[in-house]
mmCIF file with all atom_site columns, C-alpha atoms in Angstrom:
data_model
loop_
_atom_site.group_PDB
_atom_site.id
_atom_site.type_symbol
_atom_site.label_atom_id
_atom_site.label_alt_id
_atom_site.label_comp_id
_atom_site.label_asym_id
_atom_site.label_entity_id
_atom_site.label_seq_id
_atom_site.pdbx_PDB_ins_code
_atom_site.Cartn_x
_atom_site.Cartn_y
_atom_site.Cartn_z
_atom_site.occupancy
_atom_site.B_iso_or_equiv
_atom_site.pdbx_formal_charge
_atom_site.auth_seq_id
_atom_site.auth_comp_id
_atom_site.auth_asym_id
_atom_site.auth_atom_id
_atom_site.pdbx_PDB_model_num
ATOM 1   C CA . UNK A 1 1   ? -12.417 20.446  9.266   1.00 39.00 ? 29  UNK A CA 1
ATOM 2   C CA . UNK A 1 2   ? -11.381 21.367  6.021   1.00 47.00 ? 30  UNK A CA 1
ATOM 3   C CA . UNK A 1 3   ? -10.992 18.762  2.986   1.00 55.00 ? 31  UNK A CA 1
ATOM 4   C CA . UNK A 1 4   ? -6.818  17.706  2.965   1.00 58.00 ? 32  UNK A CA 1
ATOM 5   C CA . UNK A 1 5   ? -5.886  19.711  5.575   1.00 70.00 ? 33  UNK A CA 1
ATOM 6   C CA . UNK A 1 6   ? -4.039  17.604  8.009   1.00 73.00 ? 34  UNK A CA 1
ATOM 7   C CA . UNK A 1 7   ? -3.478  18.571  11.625  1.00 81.00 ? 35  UNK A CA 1
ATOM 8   C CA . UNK A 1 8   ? -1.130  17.964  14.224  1.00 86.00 ? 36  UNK A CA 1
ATOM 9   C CA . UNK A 1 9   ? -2.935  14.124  15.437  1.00 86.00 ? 37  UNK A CA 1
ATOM 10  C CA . UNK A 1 10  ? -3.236  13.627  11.730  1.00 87.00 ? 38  UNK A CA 1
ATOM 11  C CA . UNK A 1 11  ? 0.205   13.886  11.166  1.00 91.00 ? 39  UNK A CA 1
ATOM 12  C CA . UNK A 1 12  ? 1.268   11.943  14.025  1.00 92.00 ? 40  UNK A CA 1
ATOM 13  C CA . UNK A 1 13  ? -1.137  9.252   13.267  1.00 91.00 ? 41  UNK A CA 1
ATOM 14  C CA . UNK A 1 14  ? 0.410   9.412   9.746   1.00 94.00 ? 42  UNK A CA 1
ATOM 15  C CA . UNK A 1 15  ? 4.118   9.295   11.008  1.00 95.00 ? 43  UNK A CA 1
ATOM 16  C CA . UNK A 1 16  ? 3.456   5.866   12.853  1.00 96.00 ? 44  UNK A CA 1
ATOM 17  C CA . UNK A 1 17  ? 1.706   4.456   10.157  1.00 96.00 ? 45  UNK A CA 1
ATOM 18  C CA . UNK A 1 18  ? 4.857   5.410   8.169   1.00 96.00 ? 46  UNK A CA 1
ATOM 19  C CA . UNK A 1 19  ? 7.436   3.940   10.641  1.00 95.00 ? 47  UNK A CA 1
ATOM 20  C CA . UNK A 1 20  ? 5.339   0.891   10.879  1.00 94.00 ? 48  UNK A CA 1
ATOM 21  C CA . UNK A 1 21  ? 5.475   0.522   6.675   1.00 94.00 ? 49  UNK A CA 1
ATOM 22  C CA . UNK A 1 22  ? 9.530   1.166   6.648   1.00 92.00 ? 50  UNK A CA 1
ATOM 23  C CA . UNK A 1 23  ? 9.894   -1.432  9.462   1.00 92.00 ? 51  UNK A CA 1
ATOM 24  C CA . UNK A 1 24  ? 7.572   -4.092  7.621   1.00 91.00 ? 52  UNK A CA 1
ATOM 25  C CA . UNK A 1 25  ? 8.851   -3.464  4.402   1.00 87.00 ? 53  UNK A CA 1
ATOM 26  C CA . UNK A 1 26  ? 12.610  -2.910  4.706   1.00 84.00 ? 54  UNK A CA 1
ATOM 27  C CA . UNK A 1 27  ? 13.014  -5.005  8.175   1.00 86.00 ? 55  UNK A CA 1
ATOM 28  C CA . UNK A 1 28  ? 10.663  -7.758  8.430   1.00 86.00 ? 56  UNK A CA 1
ATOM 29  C CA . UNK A 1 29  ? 9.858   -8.794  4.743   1.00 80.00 ? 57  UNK A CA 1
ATOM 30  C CA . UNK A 1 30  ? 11.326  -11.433 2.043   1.00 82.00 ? 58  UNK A CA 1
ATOM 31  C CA . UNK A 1 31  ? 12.834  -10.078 -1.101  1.00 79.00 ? 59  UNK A CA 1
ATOM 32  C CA . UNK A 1 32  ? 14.777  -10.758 -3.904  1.00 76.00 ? 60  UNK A CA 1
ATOM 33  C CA . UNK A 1 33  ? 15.841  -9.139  -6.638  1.00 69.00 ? 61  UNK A CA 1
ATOM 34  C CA . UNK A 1 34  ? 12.452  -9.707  -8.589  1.00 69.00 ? 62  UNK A CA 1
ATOM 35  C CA . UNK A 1 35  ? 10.017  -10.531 -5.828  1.00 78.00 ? 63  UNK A CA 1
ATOM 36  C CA . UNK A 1 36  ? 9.137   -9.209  -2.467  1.00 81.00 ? 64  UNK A CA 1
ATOM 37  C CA . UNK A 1 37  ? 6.986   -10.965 0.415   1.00 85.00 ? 65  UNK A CA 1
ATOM 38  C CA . UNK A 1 38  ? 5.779   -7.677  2.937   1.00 88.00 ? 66  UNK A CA 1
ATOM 39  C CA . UNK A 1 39  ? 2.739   -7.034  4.917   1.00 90.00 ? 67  UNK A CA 1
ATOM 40  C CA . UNK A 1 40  ? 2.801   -3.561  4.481   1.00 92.00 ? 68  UNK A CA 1
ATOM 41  C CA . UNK A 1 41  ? -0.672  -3.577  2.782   1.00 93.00 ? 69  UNK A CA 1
ATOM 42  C CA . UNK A 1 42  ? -1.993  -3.542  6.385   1.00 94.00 ? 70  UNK A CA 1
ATOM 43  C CA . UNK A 1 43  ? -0.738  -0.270  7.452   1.00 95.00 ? 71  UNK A CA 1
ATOM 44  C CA . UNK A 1 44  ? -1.294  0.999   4.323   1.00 95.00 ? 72  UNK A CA 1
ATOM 45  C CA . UNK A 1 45  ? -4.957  -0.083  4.247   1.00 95.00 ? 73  UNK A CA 1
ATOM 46  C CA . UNK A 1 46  ? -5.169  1.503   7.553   1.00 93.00 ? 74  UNK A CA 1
ATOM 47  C CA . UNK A 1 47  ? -3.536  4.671   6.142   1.00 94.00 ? 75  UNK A CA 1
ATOM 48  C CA . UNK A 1 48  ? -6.055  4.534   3.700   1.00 94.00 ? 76  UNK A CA 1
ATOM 49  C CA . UNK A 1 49  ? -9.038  4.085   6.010   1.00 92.00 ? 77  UNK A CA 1
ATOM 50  C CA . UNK A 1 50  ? -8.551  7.064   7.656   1.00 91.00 ? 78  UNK A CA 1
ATOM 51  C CA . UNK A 1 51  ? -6.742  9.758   5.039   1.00 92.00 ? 79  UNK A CA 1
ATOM 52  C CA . UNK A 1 52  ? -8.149  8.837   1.573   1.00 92.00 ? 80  UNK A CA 1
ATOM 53  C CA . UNK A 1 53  ? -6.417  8.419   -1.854  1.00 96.00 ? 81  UNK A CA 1
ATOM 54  C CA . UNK A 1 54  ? -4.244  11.201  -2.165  1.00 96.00 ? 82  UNK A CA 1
ATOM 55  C CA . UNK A 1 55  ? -3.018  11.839  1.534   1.00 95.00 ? 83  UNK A CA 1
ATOM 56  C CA . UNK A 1 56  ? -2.367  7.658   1.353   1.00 96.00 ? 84  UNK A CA 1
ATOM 57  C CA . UNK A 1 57  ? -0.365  8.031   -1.630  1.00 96.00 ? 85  UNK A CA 1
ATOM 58  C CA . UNK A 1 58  ? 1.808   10.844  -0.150  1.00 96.00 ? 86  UNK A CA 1
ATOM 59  C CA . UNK A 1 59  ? 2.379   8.951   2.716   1.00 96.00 ? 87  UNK A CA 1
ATOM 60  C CA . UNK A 1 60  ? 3.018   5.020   0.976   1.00 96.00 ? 88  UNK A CA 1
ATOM 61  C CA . UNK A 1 61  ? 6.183   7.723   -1.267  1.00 97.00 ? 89  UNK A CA 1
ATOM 62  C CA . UNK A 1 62  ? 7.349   8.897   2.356   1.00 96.00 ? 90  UNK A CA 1
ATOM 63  C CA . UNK A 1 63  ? 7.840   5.380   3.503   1.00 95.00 ? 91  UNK A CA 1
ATOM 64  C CA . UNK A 1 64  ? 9.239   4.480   0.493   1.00 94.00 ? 92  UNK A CA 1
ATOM 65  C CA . UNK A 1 65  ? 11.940  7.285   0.271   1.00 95.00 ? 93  UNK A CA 1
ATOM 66  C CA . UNK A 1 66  ? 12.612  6.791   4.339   1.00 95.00 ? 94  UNK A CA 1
ATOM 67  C CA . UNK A 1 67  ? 12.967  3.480   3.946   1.00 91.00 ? 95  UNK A CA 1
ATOM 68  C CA . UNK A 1 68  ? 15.141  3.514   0.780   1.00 91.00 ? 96  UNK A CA 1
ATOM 69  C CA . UNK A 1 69  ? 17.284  6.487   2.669   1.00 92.00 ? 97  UNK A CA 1
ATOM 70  C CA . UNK A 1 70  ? 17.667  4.156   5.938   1.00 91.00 ? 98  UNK A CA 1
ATOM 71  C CA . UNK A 1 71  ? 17.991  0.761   4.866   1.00 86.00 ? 99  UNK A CA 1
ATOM 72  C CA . UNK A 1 72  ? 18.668  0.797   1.023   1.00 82.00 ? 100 UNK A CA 1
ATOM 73  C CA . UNK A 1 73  ? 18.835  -2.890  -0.152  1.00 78.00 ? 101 UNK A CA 1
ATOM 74  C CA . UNK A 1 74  ? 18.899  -1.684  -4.776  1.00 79.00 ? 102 UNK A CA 1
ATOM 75  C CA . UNK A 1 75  ? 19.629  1.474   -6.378  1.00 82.00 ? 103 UNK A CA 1
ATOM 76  C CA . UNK A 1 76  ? 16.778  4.069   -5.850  1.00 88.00 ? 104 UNK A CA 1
ATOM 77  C CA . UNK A 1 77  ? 14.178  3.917   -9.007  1.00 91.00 ? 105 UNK A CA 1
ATOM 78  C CA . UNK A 1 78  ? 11.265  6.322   -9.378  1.00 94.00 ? 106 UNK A CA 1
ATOM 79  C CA . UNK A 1 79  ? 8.794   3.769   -10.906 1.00 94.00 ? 107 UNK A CA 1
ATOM 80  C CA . UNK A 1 80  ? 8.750   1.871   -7.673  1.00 93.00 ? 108 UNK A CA 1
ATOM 81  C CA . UNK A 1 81  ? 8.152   5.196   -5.520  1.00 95.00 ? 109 UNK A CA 1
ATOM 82  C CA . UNK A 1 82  ? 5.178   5.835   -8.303  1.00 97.00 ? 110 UNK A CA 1
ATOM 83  C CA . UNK A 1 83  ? 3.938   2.349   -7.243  1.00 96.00 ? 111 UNK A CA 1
ATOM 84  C CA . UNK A 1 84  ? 3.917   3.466   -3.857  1.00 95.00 ? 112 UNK A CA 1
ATOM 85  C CA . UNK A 1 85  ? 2.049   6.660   -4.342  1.00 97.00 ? 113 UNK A CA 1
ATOM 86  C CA . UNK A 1 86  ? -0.419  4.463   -6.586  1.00 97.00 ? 114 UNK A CA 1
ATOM 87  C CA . UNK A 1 87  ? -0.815  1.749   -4.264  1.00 96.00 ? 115 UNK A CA 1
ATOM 88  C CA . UNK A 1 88  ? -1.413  3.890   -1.191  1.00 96.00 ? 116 UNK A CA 1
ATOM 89  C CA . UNK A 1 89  ? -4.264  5.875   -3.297  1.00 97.00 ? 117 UNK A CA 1
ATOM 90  C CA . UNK A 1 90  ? -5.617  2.586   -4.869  1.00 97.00 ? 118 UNK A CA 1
ATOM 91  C CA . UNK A 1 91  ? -6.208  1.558   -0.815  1.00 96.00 ? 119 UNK A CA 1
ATOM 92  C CA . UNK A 1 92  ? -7.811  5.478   -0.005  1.00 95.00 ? 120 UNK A CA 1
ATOM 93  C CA . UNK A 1 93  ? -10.137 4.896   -2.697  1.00 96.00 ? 121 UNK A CA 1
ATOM 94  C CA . UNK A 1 94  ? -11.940 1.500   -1.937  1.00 96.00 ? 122 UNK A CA 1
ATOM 95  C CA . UNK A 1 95  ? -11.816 2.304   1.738   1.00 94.00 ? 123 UNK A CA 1
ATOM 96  C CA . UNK A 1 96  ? -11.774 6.367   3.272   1.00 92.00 ? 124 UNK A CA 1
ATOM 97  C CA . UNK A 1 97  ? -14.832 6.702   4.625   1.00 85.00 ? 125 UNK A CA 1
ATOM 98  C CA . UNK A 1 98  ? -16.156 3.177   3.622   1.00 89.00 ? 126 UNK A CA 1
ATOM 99  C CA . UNK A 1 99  ? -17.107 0.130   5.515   1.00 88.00 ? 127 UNK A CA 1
ATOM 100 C CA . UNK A 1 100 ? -14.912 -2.634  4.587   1.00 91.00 ? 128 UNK A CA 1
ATOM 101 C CA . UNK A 1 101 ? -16.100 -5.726  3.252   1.00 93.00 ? 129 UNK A CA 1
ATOM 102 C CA . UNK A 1 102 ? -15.510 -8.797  1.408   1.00 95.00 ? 130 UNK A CA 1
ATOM 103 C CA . UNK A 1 103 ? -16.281 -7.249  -2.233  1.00 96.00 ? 131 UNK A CA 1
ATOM 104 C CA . UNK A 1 104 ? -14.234 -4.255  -1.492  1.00 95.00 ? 132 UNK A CA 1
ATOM 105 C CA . UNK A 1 105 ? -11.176 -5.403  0.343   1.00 96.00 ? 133 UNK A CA 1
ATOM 106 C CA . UNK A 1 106 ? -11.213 -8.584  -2.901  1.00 96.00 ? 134 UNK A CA 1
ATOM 107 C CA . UNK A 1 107 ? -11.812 -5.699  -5.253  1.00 96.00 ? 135 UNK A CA 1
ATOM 108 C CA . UNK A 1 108 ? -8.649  -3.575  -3.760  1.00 96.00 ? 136 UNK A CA 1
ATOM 109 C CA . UNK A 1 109 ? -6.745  -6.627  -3.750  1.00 96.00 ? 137 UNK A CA 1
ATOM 110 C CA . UNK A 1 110 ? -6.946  -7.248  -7.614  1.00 96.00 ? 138 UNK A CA 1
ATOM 111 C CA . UNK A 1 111 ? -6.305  -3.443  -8.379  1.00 96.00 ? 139 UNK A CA 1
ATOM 112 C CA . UNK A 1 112 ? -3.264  -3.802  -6.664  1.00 96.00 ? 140 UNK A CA 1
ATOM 113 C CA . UNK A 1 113 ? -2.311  -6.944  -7.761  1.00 94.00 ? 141 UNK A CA 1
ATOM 114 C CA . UNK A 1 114 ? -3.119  -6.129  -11.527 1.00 95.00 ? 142 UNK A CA 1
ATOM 115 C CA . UNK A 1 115 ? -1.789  -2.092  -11.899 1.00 96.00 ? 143 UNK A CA 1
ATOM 116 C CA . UNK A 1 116 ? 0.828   -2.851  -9.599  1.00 94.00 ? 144 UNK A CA 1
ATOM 117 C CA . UNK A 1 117 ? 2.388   -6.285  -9.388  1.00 90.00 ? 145 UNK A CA 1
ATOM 118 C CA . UNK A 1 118 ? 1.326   -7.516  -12.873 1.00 90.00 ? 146 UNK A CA 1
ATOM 119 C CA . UNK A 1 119 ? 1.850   -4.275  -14.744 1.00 92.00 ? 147 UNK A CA 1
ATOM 120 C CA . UNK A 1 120 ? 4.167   -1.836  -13.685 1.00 94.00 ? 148 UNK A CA 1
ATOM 121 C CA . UNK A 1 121 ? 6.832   -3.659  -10.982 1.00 89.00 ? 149 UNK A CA 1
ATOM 122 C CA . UNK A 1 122 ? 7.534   -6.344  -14.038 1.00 88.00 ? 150 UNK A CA 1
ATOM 123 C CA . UNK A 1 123 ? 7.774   -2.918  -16.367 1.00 90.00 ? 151 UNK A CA 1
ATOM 124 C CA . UNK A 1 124 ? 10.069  -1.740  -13.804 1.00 90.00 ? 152 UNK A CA 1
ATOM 125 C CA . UNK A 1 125 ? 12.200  -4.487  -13.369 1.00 84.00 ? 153 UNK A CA 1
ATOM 126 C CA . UNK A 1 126 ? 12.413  -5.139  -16.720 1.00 85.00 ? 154 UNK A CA 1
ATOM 127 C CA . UNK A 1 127 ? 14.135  -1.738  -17.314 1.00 89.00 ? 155 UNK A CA 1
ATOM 128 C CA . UNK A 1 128 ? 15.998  -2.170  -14.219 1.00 87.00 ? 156 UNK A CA 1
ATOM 129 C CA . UNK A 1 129 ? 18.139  -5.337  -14.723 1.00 84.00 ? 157 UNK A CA 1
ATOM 130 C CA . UNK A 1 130 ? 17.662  -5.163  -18.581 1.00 85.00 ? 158 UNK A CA 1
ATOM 131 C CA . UNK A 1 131 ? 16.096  -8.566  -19.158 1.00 79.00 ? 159 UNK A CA 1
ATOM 132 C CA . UNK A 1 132 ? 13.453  -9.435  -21.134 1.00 83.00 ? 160 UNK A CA 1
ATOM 133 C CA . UNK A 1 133 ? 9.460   -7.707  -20.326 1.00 80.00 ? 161 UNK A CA 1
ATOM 134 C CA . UNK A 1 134 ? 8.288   -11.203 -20.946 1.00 81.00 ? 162 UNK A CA 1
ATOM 135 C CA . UNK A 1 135 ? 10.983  -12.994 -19.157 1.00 75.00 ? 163 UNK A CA 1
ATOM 136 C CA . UNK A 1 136 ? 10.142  -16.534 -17.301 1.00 78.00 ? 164 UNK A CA 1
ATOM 137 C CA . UNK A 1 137 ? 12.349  -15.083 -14.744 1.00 72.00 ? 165 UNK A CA 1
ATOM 138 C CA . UNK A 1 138 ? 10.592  -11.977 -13.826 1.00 72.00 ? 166 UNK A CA 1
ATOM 139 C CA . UNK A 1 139 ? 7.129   -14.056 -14.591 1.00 83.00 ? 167 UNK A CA 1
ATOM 140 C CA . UNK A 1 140 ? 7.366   -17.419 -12.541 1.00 83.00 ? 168 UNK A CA 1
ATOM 141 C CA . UNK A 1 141 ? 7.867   -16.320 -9.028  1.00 82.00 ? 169 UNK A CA 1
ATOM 142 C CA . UNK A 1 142 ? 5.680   -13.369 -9.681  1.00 85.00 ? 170 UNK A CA 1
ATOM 143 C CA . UNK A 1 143 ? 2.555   -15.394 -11.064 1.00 89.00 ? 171 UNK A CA 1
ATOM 144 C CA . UNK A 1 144 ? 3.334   -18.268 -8.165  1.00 88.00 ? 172 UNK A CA 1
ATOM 145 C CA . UNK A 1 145 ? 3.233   -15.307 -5.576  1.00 88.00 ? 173 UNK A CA 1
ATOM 146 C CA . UNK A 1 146 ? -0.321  -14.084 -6.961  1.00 91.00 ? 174 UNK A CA 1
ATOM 147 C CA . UNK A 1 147 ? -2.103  -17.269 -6.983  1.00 92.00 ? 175 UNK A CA 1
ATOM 148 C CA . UNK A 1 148 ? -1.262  -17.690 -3.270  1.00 91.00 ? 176 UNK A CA 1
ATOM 149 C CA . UNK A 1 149 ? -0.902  -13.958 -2.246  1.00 90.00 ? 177 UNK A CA 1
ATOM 150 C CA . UNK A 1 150 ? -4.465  -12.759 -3.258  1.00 94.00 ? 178 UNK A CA 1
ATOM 151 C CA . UNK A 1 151 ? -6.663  -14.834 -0.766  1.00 94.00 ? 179 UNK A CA 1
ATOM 152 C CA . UNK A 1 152 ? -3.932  -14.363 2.170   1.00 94.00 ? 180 UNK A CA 1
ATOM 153 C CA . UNK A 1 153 ? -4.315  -10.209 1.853   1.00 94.00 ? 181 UNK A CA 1
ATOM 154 C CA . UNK A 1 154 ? -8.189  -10.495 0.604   1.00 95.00 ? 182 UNK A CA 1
ATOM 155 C CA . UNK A 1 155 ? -8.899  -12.021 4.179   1.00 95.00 ? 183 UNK A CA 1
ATOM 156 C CA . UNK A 1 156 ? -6.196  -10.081 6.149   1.00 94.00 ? 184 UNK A CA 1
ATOM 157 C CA . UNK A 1 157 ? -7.680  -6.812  4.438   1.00 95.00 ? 185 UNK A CA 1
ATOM 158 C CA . UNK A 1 158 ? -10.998 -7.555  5.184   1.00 94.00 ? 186 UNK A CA 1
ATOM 159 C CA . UNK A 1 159 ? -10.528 -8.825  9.260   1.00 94.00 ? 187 UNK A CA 1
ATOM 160 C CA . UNK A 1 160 ? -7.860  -6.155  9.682   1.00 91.00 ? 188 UNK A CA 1
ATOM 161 C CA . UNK A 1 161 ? -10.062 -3.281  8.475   1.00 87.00 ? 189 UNK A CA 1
ATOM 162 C CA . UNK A 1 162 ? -13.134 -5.148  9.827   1.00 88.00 ? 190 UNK A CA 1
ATOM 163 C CA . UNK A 1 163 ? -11.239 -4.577  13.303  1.00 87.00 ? 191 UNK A CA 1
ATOM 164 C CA . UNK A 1 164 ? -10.537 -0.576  13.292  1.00 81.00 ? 192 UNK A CA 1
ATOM 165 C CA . UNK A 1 165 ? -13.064 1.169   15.505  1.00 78.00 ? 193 UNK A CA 1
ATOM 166 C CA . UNK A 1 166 ? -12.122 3.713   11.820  1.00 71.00 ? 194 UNK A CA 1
ATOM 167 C CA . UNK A 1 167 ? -15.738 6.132   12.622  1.00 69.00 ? 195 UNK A CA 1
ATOM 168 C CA . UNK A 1 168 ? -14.790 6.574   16.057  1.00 72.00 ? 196 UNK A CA 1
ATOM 169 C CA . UNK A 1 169 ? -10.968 7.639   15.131  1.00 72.00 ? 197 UNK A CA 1
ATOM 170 C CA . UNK A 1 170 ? -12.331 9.481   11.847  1.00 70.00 ? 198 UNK A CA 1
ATOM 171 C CA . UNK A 1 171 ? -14.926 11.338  14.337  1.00 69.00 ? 199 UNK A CA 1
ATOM 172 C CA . UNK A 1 172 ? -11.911 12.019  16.699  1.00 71.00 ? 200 UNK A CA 1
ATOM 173 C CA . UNK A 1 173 ? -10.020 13.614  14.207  1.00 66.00 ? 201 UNK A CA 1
ATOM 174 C CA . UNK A 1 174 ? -12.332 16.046  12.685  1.00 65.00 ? 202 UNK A CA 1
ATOM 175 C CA . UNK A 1 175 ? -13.809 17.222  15.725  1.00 54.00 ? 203 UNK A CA 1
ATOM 176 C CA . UNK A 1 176 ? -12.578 20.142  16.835  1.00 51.00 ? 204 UNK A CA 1
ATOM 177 C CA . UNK A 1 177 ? -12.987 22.426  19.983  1.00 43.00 ? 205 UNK A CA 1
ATOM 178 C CA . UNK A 1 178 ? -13.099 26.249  20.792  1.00 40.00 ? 206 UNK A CA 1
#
């Protein structure tokens, strides 16, 4: 198989893991204006597992833009479909190809939690709603959410990806026949 070439189970494999993030993120999550509550790390872990960093990150953006064109909850804002494409490729990188374990699925966790969450979603907002970069109201729920979030999706990472027979669907997927 060739590097980033994707074929027809690829795809499909791809398009699930897609619905699956639009359902958990749009459907069954808690948000507010300033802080959201998803599991959609999992299928984007997953997503990761098996496509790498850059086929990840084009498929976190295609959730993201599905999911904003089918259930649209804000205005559409690039910086949070650039959060998607880094998050997904964030995910690829500690994991395509990799076995998952504690250091790596922690390690993943803080990347995300620290480019994304601390960094460039307050940026976001921040330009968004016009308040304060340093605001207490952007800040509070945000740092209360990280405390508590970054154990719960260390450990859900790490049994999740610990669980996914990944070599047997990787060797599936590149095997081809005559």
């Amino acid at each position: 198989m060739k590097k980033n070439r994707l074929d027809a189970r690829m795809i499909a494999i791809m398009g699930l893991l897609i619905a699956l993030m639009v359902t958990l993120s749009r459907l069954i999550s808690i948000e507010t204006p300033f802080i959201k509550i998803s599991v959609t790390f999992i299928p984007q872990v997953i997503m990761g597992i098996l496509f790498g960093p850059f086929w990840s990150g084009i498929g976190a953006v295609l959730a993201d833009l599905v999911g904003m064109a089918l259930f649209s909850k804000s205005a559409f804002f690039i910086g949070f479909t650039l959060n998607a494409f880094i998050e997904g490729a964030i995910y690829g990188f500690f994991f395509y190809r990799k076995e998952i374990t504690w250091k790596n699925a922690i390690l993943a966790t803080l990347s995300v939690t620290l480019i994304i969450n601390l960094i460039l979603t307050p940026l976001w907002l921040a330009l968004m709603y016009h308040v304060p970069l340093f605001s207490w109201v952007v800040w509070a729920p945000r740092l209360l959410k990280t405390v508590i979030w970054i154990p719960l999706q260390s450990i859900a990472i790490y049994y999740v990806g610990r669980s996914i027979p990944y070599k047997k669907i990787l060797q599936s997927l590149t095997v081809r026949t005559k």
